[in-house]
Amino acid sequence: MAVWFRLYLHPSKTSPFIRHVVATLLGLYLALFCFGWYSVHFLVQSGLSYGVMIFASLEHMHKYCFIVTLGYLIVCQITRVYVFDYGMYSADFTGPMMVITQKITSMAFEIHDGLSKRREGQLTPSQKYLAISRMPSLLEYLSYNCNFMGILAGPTCSYNDYMAFMEGTSYQRRRQESANGKENGKAKQPEPSPKRAVVAKLCTCAISLTTYLSLYRLLPVVRSIDEHFVSNTPFHLQVVYLYLAMLALRPKYYFVWTLADAINNAAGFGFNGYDADGSPRWDLISNLRILDIEFATSFKLFLDNWNIQTAQWLKRVCYERCPVNPTAATFLLSAMWHGVYPGYYLTFVTGIGMTMAARAVRHNIRPYFLVSDSHKRVYDVITWASTQVAICYTVVPFVLLAVGPSLKFYSSWYFCLHLLCLLVVLVLPVKSRRRQARAKEDAAQDEQRDHSSTDNNCNRKDKST
C-alpha cells in the first residue's frame, strides 16, 4: 500500500484532499480487518477528542482533551484486561489506541501553543516549531490519527510534519533545514528515493525476527524466578542469564518499530535532510537506534534511543510543562499510558529511582574519569555493564506483568538495586536539570546586566570627556 501510495498518489499527481481520503479509508480498512468491530473505539476516541477541541475554550482545551483521550484509553485497557482476558495473546485493540492517544494529545498542546495568547517568549524552540496555526479540518484530523501507515504500530509524528508530507512540501522544508551547507546544490536534484533505506530496514526486520524466534523460547525471562534456578545458580550467573534473556526479548520490538518506520518511508514519509556526505536521511520518525541501545553507557542514553517518538511525546506533553517533579510525573504518565498491569507501575516507579541515581553518579563521579582517554574507557565499560544490569532489573516486572512474580524476582535479588539507588540519591548531591537551567539563565542575565552597567559607565565617561 505504501509503495503504491507514493508512486500513484504522489503530491505532484493528485491533491492533498485525495491523499487524505485514501490514507484514512485504507487505515480504517486495516483496523477493521485486524481488530474487527473493536476498531470502532478508534473513531469514538478520535470523535470525542475532536469535539473537545472544537467546543472547549482555547485556554483549557488541551487539558480537557488530554483527560478525555487518556481516560478513554485507560477505560478500554481496564475492560480488555479485567473483563475479557488477563494477559491474552490475541491482537490487542488498545495498541493502536495508544498511538492515537499520543497523536491527539500532542495535537491539542500544539494547537494551544499556536492559537492561544501565549507569547512566543514562553515557548521553547521546539514548541514554536511544532505549534499549529489553524484548527485542522475533520478530514485532516482523521487522516493524521488513522492513516494506514501508522494505524497499527505508529510511530507517532508531529501534525506539521505529517501535513507537510501530505501536501508535498516536506522535501523542500527538510532541505532548507539541513545543516551540511549543501542546500543550494540539493535543491535542484529530484526527490530522494527511500528505496535504499526501506531495503536496509527490511533486512533489519528479518534479522530481528529470526533472532527473536530463535532465542526467546530458549531464554525465557520467567526462569529468573524459578525456585530451582535461583537456588542452584550462582548469583553472578543469574545476572548473566537475565541480561541474555532481555537481549533475546528486545528484537521483537526492533522488528515491529523498524517495520513501521519502513512502511512510512516506503510511502515517502520520514525524509530528514542530508548527512554531511550528502546521503539522504530517512530517520525523521524512527523509533529506535539499535546500536546506541545495546552500547548505552547510561540509563538516560538507553531511554533516549528506545521508543524515541514516545519519549518525545512524554517530553512535550509532560516533562516540559509539569511544574512539580517532572521526572516522576513523566514516569507515572508513561505507566498509565502503557496499561493497567501492575508490573508496568513497578517498572516505572523503579525507573524513577534509577534515573535519579544515574544522574547523581554522572554528576559527581564522571568528572574524575575524564582526566585521560584510558580512564574514560574504563568508565565507559563500567557504566555500560551497570546500565545493562540496571535496565534488565528495572524491566522484569514489565515482562512478568503481575505483582507476585515481580516481587518474587526482586526479593530473590534482595531488592539490592533499589537499596543502592536510595543510598546513592541520599549520599550524592545533584541539582535537577531545571535548577541547572535556571542557574545558567540567572548567570547569563547577571552577566548581561554587568555588561550593560559597564557600557553605561563607559558612555557616561565619554559624555563627561
Coordinates of C-alpha atoms in Angstrom, one line a residue:
M1 CA 0.0 0.0 0.0
A2 CA 2.8 2.4 0.9
V3 CA 4.7 1.9 -2.3
W4 CA 1.5 2.3 -4.4
F5 CA 0.6 5.4 -2.4
R6 CA 4.0 7.1 -3.1
L7 CA 4.0 6.2 -6.8
Y8 CA 0.4 6.8 -7.9
L9 CA -0.8 9.3 -5.3
H10 CA 2.3 11.5 -5.3
P11 CA 1.6 15.2 -4.4
S12 CA 2.5 16.1 -8.0
K13 CA -0.2 13.8 -9.3
T14 CA -3.1 14.4 -7.1
S15 CA -4.5 16.8 -4.4
P16 CA -3.9 16.7 -0.7
F17 CA -7.7 16.0 -0.3
I18 CA -7.5 12.8 -2.3
R19 CA -4.4 11.7 -0.4
H20 CA -6.1 12.3 2.9
V21 CA -9.2 10.4 1.9
V22 CA -7.3 7.4 0.6
A23 CA -4.9 7.3 3.5
T24 CA -7.8 7.4 6.0
L25 CA -10.0 4.8 4.3
L26 CA -7.1 2.4 3.9
G27 CA -6.3 2.9 7.6
L28 CA -9.8 2.2 8.7
Y29 CA -9.9 -0.9 6.5
L30 CA -6.8 -2.3 8.1
A31 CA -8.1 -1.5 11.6
L32 CA -11.4 -3.3 10.8
F33 CA -9.5 -6.3 9.2
C34 CA -7.2 -6.7 12.2
F35 CA -9.4 -5.9 15.2
G36 CA -13.0 -6.3 13.9
W37 CA -15.6 -4.1 15.5
Y38 CA -13.2 -3.2 18.3
S39 CA -11.8 -0.7 15.8
V40 CA -14.9 1.4 16.4
H41 CA -13.1 2.6 19.6
F42 CA -10.6 4.3 17.4
L43 CA -13.3 6.5 15.9
V44 CA -15.1 7.1 19.2
Q45 CA -11.9 8.2 20.9
S46 CA -11.0 10.5 18.0
G47 CA -14.5 11.9 17.8
L48 CA -14.8 12.7 21.5
S49 CA -11.4 14.4 21.4
Y50 CA -12.2 16.4 18.3
G51 CA -15.5 17.6 19.9
V52 CA -13.5 18.8 22.9
M53 CA -11.1 20.7 20.6
I54 CA -14.0 22.4 18.8
F55 CA -16.2 23.3 21.7
A56 CA -13.9 23.8 24.7
S57 CA -12.3 27.2 25.4
L58 CA -8.9 27.5 23.8
E59 CA -7.1 28.2 27.1
H60 CA -8.2 24.9 28.6
M61 CA -8.9 22.8 25.5
H62 CA -5.6 20.9 25.7
K63 CA -6.1 19.9 29.3
Y64 CA -9.7 18.6 28.7
C65 CA -8.6 16.9 25.6
F66 CA -5.7 15.2 27.5
I67 CA -8.1 14.0 30.2
V68 CA -10.7 12.7 27.8
T69 CA -8.3 10.9 25.4
L70 CA -6.2 9.3 28.1
G71 CA -9.2 8.5 30.2
Y72 CA -10.9 6.7 27.3
L73 CA -7.7 4.7 26.6
I74 CA -7.5 3.6 30.3
V75 CA -11.2 2.5 30.4
C76 CA -10.6 0.4 27.3
Q77 CA -7.4 -1.1 28.8
I78 CA -9.2 -2.0 32.0
T79 CA -12.0 -3.6 30.0
R80 CA -9.7 -5.6 27.9
V81 CA -7.5 -6.8 30.8
Y82 CA -10.0 -7.4 33.6
V83 CA -13.2 -8.1 31.7
F84 CA -12.1 -10.1 28.6
D85 CA -8.9 -11.9 29.3
Y86 CA -5.9 -11.1 31.6
G87 CA -2.7 -11.4 29.6
M88 CA -4.4 -12.5 26.4
Y89 CA -2.2 -13.1 23.4
S90 CA -4.7 -12.2 20.7
A91 CA -4.5 -8.9 18.8
D92 CA -4.7 -6.0 21.4
F93 CA -7.0 -3.3 20.0
T94 CA -5.7 -0.8 22.7
G95 CA -2.3 -0.9 21.0
P96 CA -3.3 1.4 18.1
M97 CA -5.3 3.5 20.6
M98 CA -2.0 4.2 22.5
V99 CA -0.6 5.7 19.3
I100 CA -3.8 7.7 18.6
T101 CA -3.7 9.0 22.2
Q102 CA -0.2 10.3 21.6
K103 CA -1.2 12.0 18.4
I104 CA -4.4 13.6 19.8
T105 CA -2.8 14.9 22.9
S106 CA 0.2 16.2 21.0
M107 CA -2.0 18.0 18.6
A108 CA -4.1 19.5 21.4
F109 CA -1.0 21.0 23.0
E110 CA 0.4 22.2 19.7
I111 CA -2.9 23.9 18.8
H112 CA -2.8 25.6 22.2
D113 CA 0.7 26.8 21.6
G114 CA -0.2 28.1 18.2
L115 CA -3.6 29.7 18.7
S116 CA -3.6 30.7 22.4
K117 CA -2.4 34.0 23.8
R118 CA 0.9 32.7 25.0
R119 CA 3.8 34.9 24.0
E120 CA 6.5 33.4 21.8
G121 CA 9.0 34.0 24.6
Q122 CA 7.1 31.5 26.7
L123 CA 7.5 28.8 24.1
T124 CA 10.6 26.6 23.7
P125 CA 12.2 26.5 20.2
S126 CA 10.6 23.0 19.6
Q127 CA 7.2 24.3 20.8
K128 CA 7.4 27.1 18.3
Y129 CA 8.4 24.7 15.5
L130 CA 5.5 22.3 16.3
A131 CA 2.8 25.0 17.0
I132 CA -0.3 24.6 14.8
S133 CA -1.5 27.9 13.4
R134 CA -5.1 26.8 12.4
M135 CA -7.6 24.3 13.5
P136 CA -7.4 21.1 11.5
S137 CA -10.4 20.0 9.5
L138 CA -12.2 16.8 10.4
L139 CA -10.7 15.0 7.4
E140 CA -7.1 16.2 8.2
Y141 CA -7.7 15.2 11.8
L142 CA -8.8 11.7 10.9
S143 CA -6.1 11.3 8.4
Y144 CA -3.5 12.2 10.9
N145 CA -4.8 9.8 13.5
C146 CA -6.0 6.8 11.4
N147 CA -3.8 6.8 8.2
F148 CA -2.9 3.3 7.0
M149 CA 0.9 3.9 7.5
G150 CA 0.6 4.3 11.3
I151 CA -2.7 2.9 12.3
L152 CA -1.2 -0.5 13.5
A153 CA 2.1 0.4 15.1
G154 CA 2.7 4.1 14.7
P155 CA 5.1 5.7 15.1
T156 CA 3.9 9.0 16.4
C157 CA 4.8 12.1 14.4
S158 CA 4.1 15.8 14.6
Y159 CA 1.0 17.1 12.9
N160 CA 3.0 19.7 11.0
D161 CA 5.4 17.1 9.6
Y162 CA 2.5 14.9 8.6
M163 CA 0.8 17.8 6.8
A164 CA 4.0 18.8 5.0
F165 CA 4.3 15.2 3.8
M166 CA 0.6 15.0 2.6
E167 CA 0.9 18.4 0.9
G168 CA 4.2 17.6 -0.8
T169 CA 6.3 20.3 1.0
S170 CA 8.4 18.1 3.3
Y171 CA 11.3 17.7 0.9
Q172 CA 11.9 21.4 0.4
R173 CA 11.3 22.1 4.1
R174 CA 13.9 19.5 5.2
R175 CA 16.4 20.6 2.5
Q176 CA 16.4 24.1 3.9
E177 CA 16.9 22.8 7.4
S178 CA 19.8 20.5 6.5
A179 CA 22.9 21.6 8.4
N180 CA 25.6 20.4 5.9
G181 CA 25.7 23.6 3.9
K182 CA 24.7 22.0 0.6
E183 CA 21.1 23.1 0.4
N184 CA 21.6 25.0 -2.9
G185 CA 23.1 22.0 -4.6
K186 CA 20.5 19.6 -3.3
A187 CA 17.6 21.9 -4.1
K188 CA 18.0 21.3 -7.9
Q189 CA 18.0 17.5 -7.5
P190 CA 14.9 15.4 -7.7
E191 CA 13.3 14.0 -4.6
P192 CA 15.5 11.3 -2.9
S193 CA 14.3 7.8 -3.2
P194 CA 13.6 5.9 0.0
K195 CA 14.3 2.5 -1.7
R196 CA 17.8 2.0 -0.1
A197 CA 16.5 3.0 3.4
V198 CA 13.5 0.7 3.1
V199 CA 15.5 -2.3 2.0
A200 CA 18.0 -1.8 4.8
K201 CA 15.2 -1.6 7.4
L202 CA 13.5 -4.6 6.0
C203 CA 16.8 -6.5 6.3
T204 CA 17.0 -5.4 9.9
C205 CA 13.4 -6.6 10.4
A206 CA 14.3 -10.1 9.0
I207 CA 17.4 -10.4 11.3
S208 CA 15.5 -9.2 14.3
L209 CA 12.5 -11.5 13.7
T210 CA 14.8 -14.5 13.1
T211 CA 16.8 -13.7 16.3
Y212 CA 13.7 -13.4 18.4
L213 CA 12.0 -16.5 17.2
S214 CA 15.3 -18.5 17.6
L215 CA 16.1 -17.4 21.2
Y216 CA 13.0 -16.3 23.1
R217 CA 11.9 -19.8 23.9
L218 CA 15.5 -20.8 25.0
L219 CA 15.9 -17.8 27.3
P220 CA 12.5 -17.1 28.9
V221 CA 12.6 -14.2 31.5
V222 CA 10.3 -16.2 33.8
R223 CA 13.1 -18.6 34.5
S224 CA 14.7 -15.9 36.6
I225 CA 12.0 -16.6 39.3
D226 CA 12.1 -20.4 39.1
E227 CA 13.0 -21.6 42.6
H228 CA 15.2 -24.4 41.3
F229 CA 17.1 -22.0 39.1
V230 CA 17.5 -19.4 41.8
S231 CA 18.6 -21.9 44.5
N232 CA 21.1 -23.8 42.3
T233 CA 22.6 -21.0 40.2
P234 CA 25.4 -18.6 41.5
F235 CA 24.2 -15.0 41.6
H236 CA 26.7 -13.8 39.0
L237 CA 25.3 -16.4 36.5
Q238 CA 21.8 -15.3 37.3
V239 CA 22.8 -11.7 36.3
V240 CA 24.3 -13.0 33.1
Y241 CA 21.2 -15.1 32.3
L242 CA 18.9 -12.1 32.9
Y243 CA 21.0 -10.0 30.6
L244 CA 20.9 -12.7 27.9
A245 CA 17.1 -13.2 28.3
M246 CA 16.4 -9.5 27.9
L247 CA 18.8 -9.4 25.0
A248 CA 16.7 -12.1 23.3
L249 CA 13.5 -10.3 24.0
R250 CA 14.4 -6.9 22.6
P251 CA 14.5 -8.0 18.9
K252 CA 10.7 -8.3 19.0
Y253 CA 10.5 -4.5 19.4
Y254 CA 13.2 -3.9 16.9
F255 CA 11.2 -5.8 14.3
V256 CA 7.9 -4.0 14.9
W257 CA 9.2 -0.5 15.1
T258 CA 11.7 -0.9 12.2
L259 CA 8.9 -2.3 10.0
A260 CA 6.6 0.5 10.9
D261 CA 9.4 3.0 10.0
A262 CA 10.0 1.2 6.7
I263 CA 6.3 1.4 5.8
N264 CA 6.2 5.2 6.4
N265 CA 9.4 5.6 4.4
A266 CA 8.0 3.5 1.5
A267 CA 5.1 5.9 1.3
G268 CA 7.6 8.8 1.2
F269 CA 7.3 10.0 4.8
G270 CA 10.3 10.3 7.0
F271 CA 12.9 12.3 5.0
N272 CA 15.0 14.3 7.4
G273 CA 17.5 16.1 5.2
Y274 CA 21.0 15.0 4.3
D275 CA 24.1 13.7 6.1
A276 CA 27.4 15.5 5.9
D277 CA 28.4 13.4 3.0
G278 CA 25.2 14.3 1.1
S279 CA 23.3 11.0 1.7
P280 CA 19.6 11.3 2.4
R281 CA 18.4 10.6 5.9
W282 CA 15.2 8.8 6.5
D283 CA 15.0 8.9 10.3
L284 CA 12.5 11.7 10.9
I285 CA 10.1 9.3 12.7
S286 CA 12.5 6.4 13.5
N287 CA 11.6 4.9 16.9
L288 CA 14.9 3.4 17.9
R289 CA 18.7 3.2 17.3
I290 CA 19.7 -0.4 17.9
L291 CA 23.5 0.1 18.4
D292 CA 23.0 3.1 20.7
I293 CA 20.6 0.9 22.8
E294 CA 22.9 -2.1 23.1
F295 CA 26.0 0.0 23.9
A296 CA 24.4 2.7 26.0
T297 CA 26.6 3.8 28.9
S298 CA 23.9 5.5 31.0
F299 CA 20.2 4.9 31.8
K300 CA 19.3 8.2 30.0
L301 CA 21.1 7.2 26.8
F302 CA 19.3 3.9 26.8
L303 CA 15.9 5.6 27.2
D304 CA 16.8 8.3 24.7
N305 CA 17.3 5.7 21.9
W306 CA 14.4 3.3 22.9
N307 CA 10.9 4.1 21.7
I308 CA 12.1 7.6 20.6
Q309 CA 8.8 9.0 19.5
T310 CA 7.1 8.0 22.7
A311 CA 9.9 9.6 24.7
Q312 CA 9.5 12.8 22.6
W313 CA 5.7 12.8 23.3
L314 CA 6.3 12.4 27.1
K315 CA 8.8 15.2 27.0
R316 CA 6.5 17.6 25.1
V317 CA 3.2 17.0 26.9
C318 CA 4.5 16.3 30.4
Y319 CA 8.2 16.9 31.2
E320 CA 8.5 20.4 29.7
R321 CA 5.1 21.5 31.1
C322 CA 4.9 19.9 34.6
P323 CA 5.8 22.5 37.3
V324 CA 6.5 20.0 40.1
N325 CA 8.8 17.0 39.9
P326 CA 8.6 16.5 36.1
T327 CA 10.7 13.3 36.2
A328 CA 8.3 11.4 38.5
A329 CA 5.3 12.8 36.6
T330 CA 6.7 11.7 33.3
F331 CA 7.3 8.1 34.5
L332 CA 3.8 8.0 36.0
L333 CA 2.2 9.2 32.8
S334 CA 4.2 6.5 30.9
A335 CA 2.9 3.8 33.2
M336 CA -0.7 5.0 32.8
W337 CA -0.3 5.2 29.0
H338 CA 1.2 1.7 28.8
G339 CA -1.7 0.0 30.5
V340 CA -3.2 -1.3 33.8
Y341 CA -0.9 -4.2 34.5
P342 CA 0.7 -3.7 38.0
G343 CA 4.1 -4.7 36.5
Y344 CA 4.1 -1.5 34.4
Y345 CA 3.8 0.6 37.5
L346 CA 6.6 -1.3 39.4
T347 CA 8.9 -0.8 36.4
F348 CA 8.3 2.9 36.1
V349 CA 8.5 3.6 39.8
T350 CA 11.8 1.7 39.8
G351 CA 12.8 3.7 36.8
I352 CA 12.4 7.0 38.7
G353 CA 14.9 5.9 41.3
M354 CA 17.3 4.5 38.6
T355 CA 17.2 7.8 36.7
M356 CA 17.9 9.9 39.8
A357 CA 20.7 7.6 40.9
A358 CA 22.3 7.6 37.4
R359 CA 22.1 11.4 37.3
A360 CA 23.8 11.7 40.7
V361 CA 26.6 9.3 39.7
R362 CA 27.2 11.1 36.4
H363 CA 27.2 14.5 38.1
N364 CA 29.6 13.5 40.9
I365 CA 31.8 10.7 39.7
R366 CA 32.2 11.0 36.0
P367 CA 34.4 14.2 36.1
Y368 CA 37.1 12.1 37.9
F369 CA 37.4 9.8 34.9
L370 CA 37.7 12.5 32.2
V371 CA 41.4 13.2 33.0
S372 CA 42.6 10.8 30.3
D373 CA 41.3 8.6 27.5
S374 CA 42.2 5.4 29.3
H375 CA 40.3 6.5 32.4
K376 CA 37.3 7.4 30.2
R377 CA 37.4 4.0 28.5
V378 CA 37.4 2.3 31.9
Y379 CA 34.4 4.5 33.0
D380 CA 32.5 3.6 29.8
V381 CA 33.0 -0.1 30.3
I382 CA 31.8 0.0 33.9
T383 CA 28.8 2.2 33.1
W384 CA 27.9 0.1 30.1
A385 CA 27.7 -3.1 32.3
S386 CA 25.9 -1.2 35.1
T387 CA 23.4 0.3 32.7
Q388 CA 22.6 -3.1 31.1
V389 CA 22.1 -4.7 34.5
A390 CA 20.0 -1.8 35.8
I391 CA 17.8 -1.9 32.7
C392 CA 17.2 -5.6 33.0
Y393 CA 16.5 -5.3 36.7
T394 CA 14.0 -2.5 36.1
V395 CA 12.2 -4.1 33.2
V396 CA 11.5 -7.5 34.7
P397 CA 8.0 -6.5 36.1
F398 CA 7.2 -5.0 32.7
V399 CA 7.6 -8.5 31.2
L400 CA 6.1 -10.5 34.1
L401 CA 3.1 -8.1 34.4
A402 CA 1.8 -9.4 37.8
V403 CA 2.7 -8.2 41.3
G404 CA 3.5 -11.6 42.8
P405 CA 6.1 -12.8 40.2
S406 CA 7.7 -9.3 40.1
L407 CA 8.1 -9.1 43.8
K408 CA 9.4 -12.6 43.9
F409 CA 12.1 -11.6 41.4
Y410 CA 13.1 -8.5 43.3
S411 CA 13.2 -10.4 46.6
S412 CA 15.5 -13.0 45.1
W413 CA 17.8 -10.1 44.4
Y414 CA 17.2 -8.8 47.9
F415 CA 16.0 -5.5 46.3
C416 CA 19.7 -4.7 46.0
L417 CA 19.4 -2.1 43.2
H418 CA 16.5 -0.4 44.9
L419 CA 18.6 0.0 48.1
L420 CA 21.7 1.0 46.1
C421 CA 19.7 3.7 44.3
L422 CA 18.3 5.0 47.5
L423 CA 21.8 5.2 49.1
V424 CA 23.2 7.0 46.0
V425 CA 20.5 9.6 45.9
L426 CA 20.8 10.3 49.7
V427 CA 24.6 10.5 49.6
L428 CA 25.5 12.1 46.3
P429 CA 24.1 15.6 45.8
V430 CA 22.7 16.6 42.4
K431 CA 20.7 19.5 41.1
S432 CA 17.7 18.9 39.0
R433 CA 18.0 19.8 35.3
R434 CA 15.5 22.6 35.7
R435 CA 17.5 24.1 38.5
Q436 CA 20.7 23.9 36.5
A437 CA 18.9 25.6 33.5
R438 CA 17.6 28.3 35.8
A439 CA 21.1 28.8 37.3
K440 CA 22.5 29.2 33.8
E441 CA 19.8 31.6 32.9
D442 CA 20.4 33.7 36.0
A443 CA 24.1 33.7 35.4
A444 CA 23.5 34.8 31.8
Q445 CA 21.2 37.6 33.0
D446 CA 23.7 38.7 35.6
E447 CA 26.4 38.8 33.0
Q448 CA 24.2 40.8 30.7
R449 CA 23.5 43.3 33.5
D450 CA 27.2 43.6 34.2
H451 CA 27.8 44.3 30.5
S452 CA 25.0 46.8 30.4
S453 CA 26.2 48.6 33.5
T454 CA 29.7 48.7 32.2
D455 CA 28.5 50.1 28.9
N456 CA 26.5 52.8 30.8
N457 CA 29.6 53.8 32.8
C458 CA 31.7 54.0 29.7
N459 CA 29.0 56.1 28.0
R460 CA 28.9 58.5 31.0
K461 CA 32.7 58.8 30.9
D462 CA 32.6 59.5 27.2
K463 CA 30.0 62.2 27.7
S464 CA 31.9 63.8 30.5
T465 CA 35.1 63.9 28.5

